[in-house]
mmCIF file of N, CA and C in Angstrom:
data_model
loop_
_atom_site.group_PDB
_atom_site.id
_atom_site.type_symbol
_atom_site.label_atom_id
_atom_site.label_comp_id
_atom_site.label_asym_id
_atom_site.label_seq_id
_atom_site.Cartn_x
_atom_site.Cartn_y
_atom_site.Cartn_z
ATOM 1 N N MET I 1 0.331 -1.111 0.263
ATOM 2 C CA MET I 1 0.029 0.431 0.571
ATOM 3 C C MET I 1 1.082 1.094 0.008
ATOM 4 N N THR I 2 0.379 2.142 -1.214
ATOM 5 C CA THR I 2 1.567 3.520 -0.789
ATOM 6 C C THR I 2 1.205 4.334 -0.520
ATOM 7 N N GLU I 3 2.045 4.976 -0.376
ATOM 8 C CA GLU I 3 1.752 6.367 1.403
ATOM 9 C C GLU I 3 -0.060 7.187 1.138
ATOM 10 N N GLN I 4 0.264 7.210 -0.392
ATOM 11 C CA GLN I 4 -0.888 8.186 -0.615
ATOM 12 C C GLN I 4 -2.240 7.278 -0.405
ATOM 13 N N GLU I 5 -2.692 6.002 -0.470
ATOM 14 C CA GLU I 5 -3.284 4.793 -0.705
ATOM 15 C C GLU I 5 -3.217 4.438 1.332
ATOM 16 N N VAL I 6 -2.643 4.628 1.471
ATOM 17 C CA VAL I 6 -2.798 5.016 3.587
ATOM 18 C C VAL I 6 -3.502 6.022 3.344
ATOM 19 N N ILE I 7 -2.951 7.409 2.980
ATOM 20 C CA ILE I 7 -3.941 8.483 3.687
ATOM 21 C C ILE I 7 -5.046 8.771 3.113
ATOM 22 N N GLU I 8 -6.008 8.056 2.037
ATOM 23 C CA GLU I 8 -6.990 8.093 1.569
ATOM 24 C C GLU I 8 -8.085 6.911 1.619
ATOM 25 N N LEU I 9 -7.241 5.926 2.925
ATOM 26 C CA LEU I 9 -8.371 5.397 3.178
ATOM 27 C C LEU I 9 -8.225 5.222 4.674
ATOM 28 N N ILE I 10 -7.209 6.723 4.973
ATOM 29 C CA ILE I 10 -7.782 7.358 6.416
ATOM 30 C C ILE I 10 -8.896 8.652 6.792
ATOM 31 N N ASP I 11 -8.790 8.677 5.280
ATOM 32 C CA ASP I 11 -9.726 10.373 5.609
ATOM 33 C C ASP I 11 -11.204 9.289 5.169
ATOM 34 N N SER I 12 -10.918 8.646 3.571
ATOM 35 C CA SER I 12 -12.306 8.043 3.813
ATOM 36 C C SER I 12 -12.933 7.408 5.052
ATOM 37 N N SER I 13 -12.006 6.637 5.354
ATOM 38 C CA SER I 13 -12.598 5.694 6.797
ATOM 39 C C SER I 13 -13.359 7.179 7.904
ATOM 40 N N LEU I 14 -12.634 8.116 8.043
ATOM 41 C CA LEU I 14 -13.301 8.969 8.938
ATOM 42 C C LEU I 14 -14.155 9.244 9.072
ATOM 43 N N ALA I 15 -13.989 9.851 7.198
ATOM 44 C CA ALA I 15 -15.521 11.109 6.555
ATOM 45 C C ALA I 15 -16.821 9.970 6.825
ATOM 46 N N GLU I 16 -15.592 9.075 6.662
ATOM 47 C CA GLU I 16 -17.517 7.590 6.764
ATOM 48 C C GLU I 16 -18.178 7.778 8.121
ATOM 49 N N GLU I 17 -17.271 7.095 8.780
ATOM 50 C CA GLU I 17 -17.687 7.684 10.461
ATOM 51 C C GLU I 17 -18.092 7.834 11.005
ATOM 52 N N PHE I 18 -17.711 9.421 10.571
ATOM 53 C CA PHE I 18 -17.284 10.679 11.604
ATOM 54 C C PHE I 18 -19.000 12.266 10.346
ATOM 55 N N GLU I 19 -19.231 11.341 9.454
ATOM 56 C CA GLU I 19 -20.449 12.098 8.396
ATOM 57 C C GLU I 19 -18.714 13.433 8.337
ATOM 58 N N LEU I 20 -18.063 13.604 7.332
ATOM 59 C CA LEU I 20 -17.163 14.746 7.826
ATOM 60 C C LEU I 20 -17.329 15.435 6.141
ATOM 61 N N ASP I 21 -17.509 16.658 6.020
ATOM 62 C CA ASP I 21 -17.003 16.753 4.284
ATOM 63 C C ASP I 21 -15.385 16.730 3.890
ATOM 64 N N ARG I 22 -16.379 16.296 2.905
ATOM 65 C CA ARG I 22 -14.363 15.556 2.492
ATOM 66 C C ARG I 22 -13.582 16.679 2.274
ATOM 67 N N ALA I 23 -13.468 18.281 1.422
ATOM 68 C CA ALA I 23 -13.698 18.937 1.280
ATOM 69 C C ALA I 23 -12.813 19.943 2.615
ATOM 70 N N ASP I 24 -13.210 19.062 3.649
ATOM 71 C CA ASP I 24 -12.275 19.623 5.448
ATOM 72 C C ASP I 24 -11.253 18.966 5.930
ATOM 73 N N MET I 25 -11.953 17.944 4.931
ATOM 74 C CA MET I 25 -10.293 17.133 5.353
ATOM 75 C C MET I 25 -9.014 17.221 4.479
ATOM 76 N N VAL I 26 -8.544 18.327 5.503
ATOM 77 C CA VAL I 26 -6.730 18.892 4.531
ATOM 78 C C VAL I 26 -5.692 18.258 5.986
ATOM 79 N N PRO I 27 -5.085 18.298 5.311
ATOM 80 C CA PRO I 27 -4.168 18.088 6.495
ATOM 81 C C PRO I 27 -4.305 18.712 7.346
ATOM 82 N N GLU I 28 -3.705 19.717 6.743
ATOM 83 C CA GLU I 28 -3.545 21.182 8.477
ATOM 84 C C GLU I 28 -4.977 21.317 9.489
ATOM 85 N N ALA I 29 -5.823 20.466 9.027
ATOM 86 C CA ALA I 29 -7.202 20.643 9.796
ATOM 87 C C ALA I 29 -6.962 19.819 11.404
ATOM 88 N N ASN I 30 -7.379 20.889 12.317
ATOM 89 C CA ASN I 30 -7.904 20.257 13.270
ATOM 90 C C ASN I 30 -8.529 19.321 13.590
ATOM 91 N N ILE I 31 -8.499 18.820 13.930
ATOM 92 C CA ILE I 31 -9.517 17.365 14.498
ATOM 93 C C ILE I 31 -10.581 18.024 15.392
ATOM 94 N N TYR I 32 -10.155 18.652 16.681
ATOM 95 C CA TYR I 32 -11.634 18.973 16.593
ATOM 96 C C TYR I 32 -12.223 20.282 17.071
ATOM 97 N N GLU I 33 -10.851 20.800 16.418
ATOM 98 C CA GLU I 33 -11.625 22.509 15.828
ATOM 99 C C GLU I 33 -11.906 22.919 14.730
ATOM 100 N N ASP I 34 -11.679 22.152 13.887
ATOM 101 C CA ASP I 34 -11.997 22.506 11.909
ATOM 102 C C ASP I 34 -12.840 20.461 12.236
ATOM 103 N N LEU I 35 -12.687 20.396 12.315
ATOM 104 C CA LEU I 35 -13.806 19.369 11.847
ATOM 105 C C LEU I 35 -14.690 18.134 13.102
ATOM 106 N N GLY I 36 -14.578 19.360 14.225
ATOM 107 C CA GLY I 36 -15.851 18.953 15.242
ATOM 108 C C GLY I 36 -15.739 17.713 16.153
ATOM 109 N N LEU I 37 -14.414 17.043 16.374
ATOM 110 C CA LEU I 37 -14.700 16.055 17.301
ATOM 111 C C LEU I 37 -14.220 15.344 17.969
ATOM 112 N N ASP I 38 -14.381 15.267 19.214
ATOM 113 C CA ASP I 38 -14.147 15.613 20.873
ATOM 114 C C ASP I 38 -13.789 14.281 20.739
ATOM 115 N N SER I 39 -13.435 14.747 22.636
ATOM 116 C CA SER I 39 -12.531 13.020 23.187
ATOM 117 C C SER I 39 -12.365 12.055 22.741
ATOM 118 N N LEU I 40 -13.886 11.537 23.546
ATOM 119 C CA LEU I 40 -14.653 10.419 23.120
ATOM 120 C C LEU I 40 -14.835 9.692 20.836
ATOM 121 N N ASP I 41 -14.871 11.074 20.386
ATOM 122 C CA ASP I 41 -14.814 10.389 19.233
ATOM 123 C C ASP I 41 -13.160 9.817 18.503
ATOM 124 N N THR I 42 -12.253 10.257 20.037
ATOM 125 C CA THR I 42 -11.028 9.894 19.991
ATOM 126 C C THR I 42 -10.796 8.632 19.727
ATOM 127 N N VAL I 43 -11.829 7.732 20.459
ATOM 128 C CA VAL I 43 -12.111 6.276 20.920
ATOM 129 C C VAL I 43 -12.252 5.784 19.370
ATOM 130 N N ASP I 44 -13.572 6.211 19.187
ATOM 131 C CA ASP I 44 -13.944 5.755 18.378
ATOM 132 C C ASP I 44 -13.460 5.556 16.700
ATOM 133 N N MET I 45 -12.198 6.682 16.534
ATOM 134 C CA MET I 45 -11.713 6.914 15.598
ATOM 135 C C MET I 45 -10.037 5.945 15.666
ATOM 136 N N VAL I 46 -9.948 5.302 16.563
ATOM 137 C CA VAL I 46 -8.715 4.172 16.927
ATOM 138 C C VAL I 46 -9.401 3.172 16.325
ATOM 139 N N ILE I 47 -9.892 2.705 17.082
ATOM 140 C CA ILE I 47 -11.340 1.463 16.899
ATOM 141 C C ILE I 47 -11.565 1.541 15.155
ATOM 142 N N VAL I 48 -11.661 2.653 14.965
ATOM 143 C CA VAL I 48 -12.930 2.801 12.768
ATOM 144 C C VAL I 48 -10.745 2.556 12.627
ATOM 145 N N LEU I 49 -9.781 3.158 12.995
ATOM 146 C CA LEU I 49 -8.733 2.615 11.719
ATOM 147 C C LEU I 49 -7.515 1.593 12.397
ATOM 148 N N GLU I 50 -8.021 0.655 13.545
ATOM 149 C CA GLU I 50 -7.960 -0.192 13.757
ATOM 150 C C GLU I 50 -8.653 -1.220 12.617
ATOM 151 N N GLY I 51 -9.601 -1.246 12.990
ATOM 152 C CA GLY I 51 -10.568 -1.800 11.460
ATOM 153 C C GLY I 51 -9.907 -2.013 9.453
ATOM 154 N N ALA I 52 -9.985 -0.005 9.559
ATOM 155 C CA ALA I 52 -8.861 -0.374 8.398
ATOM 156 C C ALA I 52 -8.449 -1.281 8.158
ATOM 157 N N PHE I 53 -6.860 -0.490 9.097
ATOM 158 C CA PHE I 53 -5.616 -1.053 9.021
ATOM 159 C C PHE I 53 -5.376 -2.870 9.600
ATOM 160 N N ASN I 54 -6.142 -3.001 10.456
ATOM 161 C CA ASN I 54 -5.401 -4.562 10.782
ATOM 162 C C ASN I 54 -4.936 -4.679 11.894
ATOM 163 N N PHE I 55 -4.280 -3.895 12.562
ATOM 164 C CA PHE I 55 -3.165 -3.384 13.191
ATOM 165 C C PHE I 55 -4.224 -3.173 14.990
ATOM 166 N N LYS I 56 -3.661 -3.895 16.073
ATOM 167 C CA LYS I 56 -4.742 -3.445 17.561
ATOM 168 C C LYS I 56 -3.932 -1.640 17.696
ATOM 169 N N ILE I 57 -3.787 -0.795 17.668
ATOM 170 C CA ILE I 57 -3.017 0.171 18.175
ATOM 171 C C ILE I 57 -3.608 0.611 20.320
ATOM 172 N N ARG I 58 -3.033 0.679 20.543
ATOM 173 C CA ARG I 58 -3.110 0.264 22.136
ATOM 174 C C ARG I 58 -2.089 1.693 22.281
ATOM 175 N N GLU I 59 -2.978 2.146 23.272
ATOM 176 C CA GLU I 59 -2.775 3.059 24.149
ATOM 177 C C GLU I 59 -1.869 4.253 23.729
ATOM 178 N N GLU I 60 -1.660 5.047 23.574
ATOM 179 C CA GLU I 60 0.107 5.529 23.615
ATOM 180 C C GLU I 60 -0.145 6.474 23.361
ATOM 181 N N GLU I 61 0.710 7.289 24.289
ATOM 182 C CA GLU I 61 1.842 8.582 24.147
ATOM 183 C C GLU I 61 1.036 9.505 22.784
ATOM 184 N N ALA I 62 1.482 8.946 21.266
ATOM 185 C CA ALA I 62 1.038 9.625 20.772
ATOM 186 C C ALA I 62 -0.462 10.141 19.396
ATOM 187 N N ILE I 63 -0.863 9.159 20.953
ATOM 188 C CA ILE I 63 -2.810 9.470 20.058
ATOM 189 C C ILE I 63 -2.798 10.488 21.216
ATOM 190 N N ARG I 64 -2.474 10.477 22.506
ATOM 191 C CA ARG I 64 -2.837 11.964 23.094
ATOM 192 C C ARG I 64 -2.040 13.307 22.093
ATOM 193 N N ALA I 65 -1.538 13.028 22.025
ATOM 194 C CA ALA I 65 -0.508 14.081 20.516
ATOM 195 C C ALA I 65 -1.296 14.131 19.856
ATOM 196 N N ILE I 66 -1.945 13.740 19.495
ATOM 197 C CA ILE I 66 -2.485 13.696 17.322
ATOM 198 C C ILE I 66 -3.150 14.915 18.070
ATOM 199 N N ARG I 67 -3.130 16.337 16.756
ATOM 200 C CA ARG I 67 -3.924 17.490 16.926
ATOM 201 C C ARG I 67 -4.851 17.505 15.483
ATOM 202 N N THR I 68 -3.773 17.159 14.959
ATOM 203 C CA THR I 68 -4.491 17.122 12.821
ATOM 204 C C THR I 68 -4.758 16.715 12.148
ATOM 205 N N LEU I 69 -5.058 16.498 10.946
ATOM 206 C CA LEU I 69 -5.842 15.751 10.407
ATOM 207 C C LEU I 69 -3.820 14.740 9.730
ATOM 208 N N ALA I 70 -3.091 15.642 9.372
ATOM 209 C CA ALA I 70 -1.265 15.342 9.450
ATOM 210 C C ALA I 70 -1.254 14.544 11.043
ATOM 211 N N ASP I 71 -1.070 14.758 11.774
ATOM 212 C CA ASP I 71 -1.134 13.920 12.883
ATOM 213 C C ASP I 71 -1.287 12.670 12.635
ATOM 214 N N ILE I 72 -2.622 12.033 12.254
ATOM 215 C CA ILE I 72 -2.979 10.748 12.628
ATOM 216 C C ILE I 72 -2.744 10.657 11.158
ATOM 217 N N HIS I 73 -2.293 11.094 9.856
ATOM 218 C CA HIS I 73 -1.927 10.297 9.091
ATOM 219 C C HIS I 73 -0.054 10.090 8.953
ATOM 220 N N ARG I 74 1.174 10.141 9.985
ATOM 221 C CA ARG I 74 1.947 10.381 10.562
ATOM 222 C C ARG I 74 1.757 9.356 11.371
ATOM 223 N N PHE I 75 1.347 9.269 12.105
ATOM 224 C CA PHE I 75 1.203 8.157 13.004
ATOM 225 C C PHE I 75 0.561 6.315 12.487
ATOM 226 N N VAL I 76 -0.652 6.439 11.463
ATOM 227 C CA VAL I 76 -1.067 5.623 11.116
ATOM 228 C C VAL I 76 0.257 4.626 9.845
ATOM 229 N N LEU I 77 0.843 6.072 9.287
ATOM 230 C CA LEU I 77 1.958 5.628 8.375
ATOM 231 C C LEU I 77 3.423 4.579 8.825
ATOM 232 N N GLU I 78 3.284 5.480 10.830
ATOM 233 C CA GLU I 78 4.723 4.956 11.462
ATOM 234 C C GLU I 78 4.073 3.621 11.476
ATOM 235 N N LYS I 79 2.928 2.855 12.119
ATOM 236 C CA LYS I 79 2.254 2.155 12.387
ATOM 237 C C LYS I 79 1.888 1.283 10.634
ATOM 238 N N VAL I 80 1.712 0.939 10.250
ATOM 239 C CA VAL I 80 1.614 0.683 8.888
ATOM 240 C C VAL I 80 2.690 -0.482 7.973
ATOM 241 N N ALA I 81 4.679 1.184 8.708
ATOM 242 C CA ALA I 81 6.256 0.865 8.286
ATOM 243 C C ALA I 81 6.062 -0.549 9.287
ATOM 244 N N GLU I 82 6.404 -0.506 10.505
ATOM 245 C CA GLU I 82 6.703 -1.099 12.183
ATOM 246 C C GLU I 82 5.137 -2.542 11.654
ATOM 247 N N HIS I 83 3.760 -2.757 11.200
ATOM 248 C CA HIS I 83 3.859 -3.773 10.418
ATOM 249 C C HIS I 83 3.838 -5.006 9.119
ATOM 250 N N GLY I 84 4.590 -3.836 8.902
ATOM 251 C CA GLY I 84 5.336 -3.846 6.602
ATOM 252 C C GLY I 84 4.276 -5.455 6.586
#
């Protein structure tokens, strides 16, 4: 899976789960302020990403540091590389 395919799967999965407008889903979008998600949505986001990419995301410091869509992309790309 290419980097662009991973990003596309992240964006489409999150857009579908949270009924987000794809036009708003730019890398610099803040997931709380710009996309309207809240801290409870981050739990659902983890579940969605685990299902889309078929790996477990443990309670990691990196999850708490996520603020933008680009942060999500970077996090998942690292996970995909680890599970290669």
